[in-house]
Coordinates of N, CA and C in Angstrom, one line a residue:
M1 N -34.7 124.1 50.7 CA -34.8 122.8 51.5 C -33.9 121.7 50.8
S2 N -33.4 120.9 51.7 CA -32.6 119.8 51.2 C -32.9 118.6 52.0
T3 N -32.5 117.4 51.5 CA -32.6 116.2 52.2 C -31.5 116.0 53.1
L4 N -31.6 115.1 54.0 CA -30.5 114.9 54.9 C -29.2 114.4 54.1
A5 N -29.4 113.5 53.2 CA -28.2 113.2 52.3 C -27.6 114.3 51.7
E6 N -28.4 115.1 51.1 CA -27.9 116.4 50.4 C -27.1 117.3 51.4
Y7 N -27.7 117.4 52.6 CA -27.0 118.3 53.6 C -25.7 117.7 54.1
L8 N -25.7 116.4 54.4 CA -24.4 115.8 54.8 C -23.3 115.9 53.7
K9 N -23.7 115.7 52.4 CA -22.7 115.8 51.5 C -22.2 117.2 51.3
A10 N -23.2 118.2 51.3 CA -22.7 119.7 51.2 C -21.9 120.1 52.4
A11 N -22.2 119.6 53.6 CA -21.5 119.9 54.7 C -20.1 119.1 55.0
G12 N -20.0 118.1 54.1 CA -18.8 117.3 54.2 C -18.9 116.5 55.6
M13 N -20.1 116.1 56.1 CA -20.2 115.6 57.3 C -20.5 114.1 57.2
T14 N -19.9 113.3 58.2 CA -20.0 111.9 58.1 C -21.4 111.6 58.9
Q15 N -21.9 110.4 58.6 CA -23.1 109.9 59.4 C -22.8 109.9 60.9
S16 N -21.6 109.4 61.2 CA -21.2 109.3 62.6 C -21.1 110.7 63.3
A17 N -20.5 111.7 62.6 CA -20.5 113.1 63.1 C -21.9 113.7 63.3
F18 N -22.8 113.4 62.3 CA -24.2 114.0 62.4 C -24.9 113.3 63.6
A19 N -24.7 112.0 63.7 CA -25.4 111.2 64.7 C -24.9 111.7 66.1
A20 N -23.7 112.0 66.3 CA -23.3 112.7 67.6 C -23.9 114.0 67.9
A21 N -24.0 114.7 66.7 CA -24.6 116.1 66.9 C -26.0 116.2 67.3
V22 N -26.7 115.1 66.9 CA -28.2 115.1 67.2 C -28.5 114.0 68.2
S23 N -27.5 113.4 68.8 CA -27.7 112.4 70.0 C -28.4 111.2 69.5
V24 N -28.0 110.6 68.4 CA -28.5 109.3 68.0 C -27.3 108.4 67.6
S25 N -27.6 107.2 67.2 CA -26.5 106.3 66.7 C -26.3 106.5 65.3
Q26 N -25.2 106.0 64.8 CA -24.9 106.1 63.3 C -25.8 105.2 62.5
P27 N -26.1 104.0 63.1 CA -27.1 103.2 62.4 C -28.5 103.9 62.3
T28 N -28.8 104.7 63.1 CA -30.1 105.5 63.1 C -30.1 106.4 61.9
V29 N -29.0 107.1 61.8 CA -28.8 108.1 60.7 C -28.8 107.3 59.4
N30 N -28.2 106.2 59.3 CA -28.3 105.3 58.2 C -29.6 104.9 57.8
R31 N -30.4 104.6 58.8 CA -31.9 104.2 58.5 C -32.7 105.4 58.0
W32 N -32.3 106.6 58.5 CA -33.0 107.8 58.0 C -32.6 108.0 56.5
L33 N -31.4 107.8 56.2 CA -31.0 108.0 54.8 C -31.6 106.9 53.9
G34 N -31.9 105.9 54.5 CA -32.6 104.8 53.7 C -34.2 105.0 53.6
G35 N -34.7 105.9 54.3 CA -36.1 106.2 54.1 C -36.9 106.1 55.4
A36 N -36.3 105.8 56.6 CA -37.0 105.8 57.8 C -37.2 107.2 58.2
K37 N -38.2 107.4 58.9 CA -38.5 108.8 59.5 C -38.1 109.0 60.9
P38 N -37.5 110.1 61.2 CA -37.2 110.5 62.6 C -38.5 110.8 63.3
S39 N -38.5 110.8 64.7 CA -39.6 111.2 65.4 C -39.8 112.7 65.2
W40 N -40.9 113.2 65.5 CA -41.1 114.7 65.3 C -40.1 115.5 66.1
E41 N -39.8 115.0 67.3 CA -38.8 115.8 68.1 C -37.5 115.7 67.5
K42 N -37.0 114.6 66.9 CA -35.7 114.5 66.3 C -35.7 115.4 65.0
A43 N -36.9 115.3 64.2 CA -37.0 116.2 63.0 C -36.7 117.6 63.3
A44 N -37.4 118.1 64.5 CA -37.2 119.4 64.9 C -35.7 119.7 65.3
E45 N -35.1 118.8 66.0 CA -33.7 118.9 66.3 C -32.8 119.0 65.1
I46 N -33.1 118.2 64.1 CA -32.4 118.2 62.8 C -32.6 119.5 62.2
E47 N -33.8 119.9 62.2 CA -34.0 121.4 61.6 C -33.2 122.4 62.2
R48 N -33.2 122.4 63.6 CA -32.3 123.4 64.4 C -30.9 123.2 64.1
F49 N -30.4 122.0 64.1 CA -28.9 121.7 64.0 C -28.5 122.2 62.5
T50 N -29.4 121.9 61.5 CA -28.9 122.3 60.2 C -29.3 123.7 59.8
G51 N -29.7 124.5 60.7 CA -30.1 125.9 60.5 C -31.2 126.0 59.5
G52 N -32.1 125.0 59.4 CA -33.3 125.0 58.6 C -33.0 124.4 57.3
A53 N -31.8 124.0 57.0 CA -31.5 123.4 55.6 C -32.3 122.1 55.5
V54 N -32.5 121.3 56.5 CA -33.3 120.1 56.5 C -34.5 120.3 57.4
P55 N -35.6 120.9 56.9 CA -36.7 121.3 57.8 C -37.6 120.0 58.1
I56 N -38.4 120.2 59.0 CA -39.3 119.1 59.3 C -40.1 118.8 58.1
S57 N -40.5 119.7 57.4 CA -41.3 119.4 56.1 C -40.6 118.5 55.1
A58 N -39.3 118.4 55.2 CA -38.5 117.5 54.3 C -38.9 116.0 54.6
W59 N -39.2 115.7 55.8 CA -39.6 114.3 56.2 C -41.1 114.1 55.8
V60 N -41.9 115.0 55.8 CA -43.3 115.0 55.5 C -43.4 114.8 53.9
A61 N -42.7 115.7 53.2 CA -42.7 115.7 51.8 C -42.2 114.3 51.2
S62 N -41.3 113.7 51.9 CA -40.7 112.4 51.5 C -41.8 111.4 51.7
H63 N -42.6 111.5 52.8 CA -43.7 110.6 52.9 C -44.8 110.6 51.9
T64 N -45.1 111.9 51.5 CA -46.1 112.2 50.6 C -45.8 111.6 49.2
E65 N -44.5 111.8 48.8 CA -44.1 111.3 47.6 C -44.3 109.8 47.5
R66 N -43.9 109.1 48.5 CA -44.0 107.6 48.5 C -45.5 107.2 48.5
A67 N -46.4 107.9 49.1 CA -47.9 107.6 49.1 C -48.5 107.8 47.7
S68 N -47.8 108.6 46.9 CA -48.5 108.8 45.6 C -48.5 107.7 44.7

């Protein structure tokens, strides 16, 4: 499992390219990288697009860590 930031770096993908791939704006991707959470539907789309590298659970785990 990796975070979105780790995935983008490993894939050599820009925020803009990723945004286009999952049908959102680049500022939305930037907000996700800053800690905002995508909708469950977008999280599932991200999981599909990344081939499971950034699973839905990556967003839940991130939330759990902040709550601790």
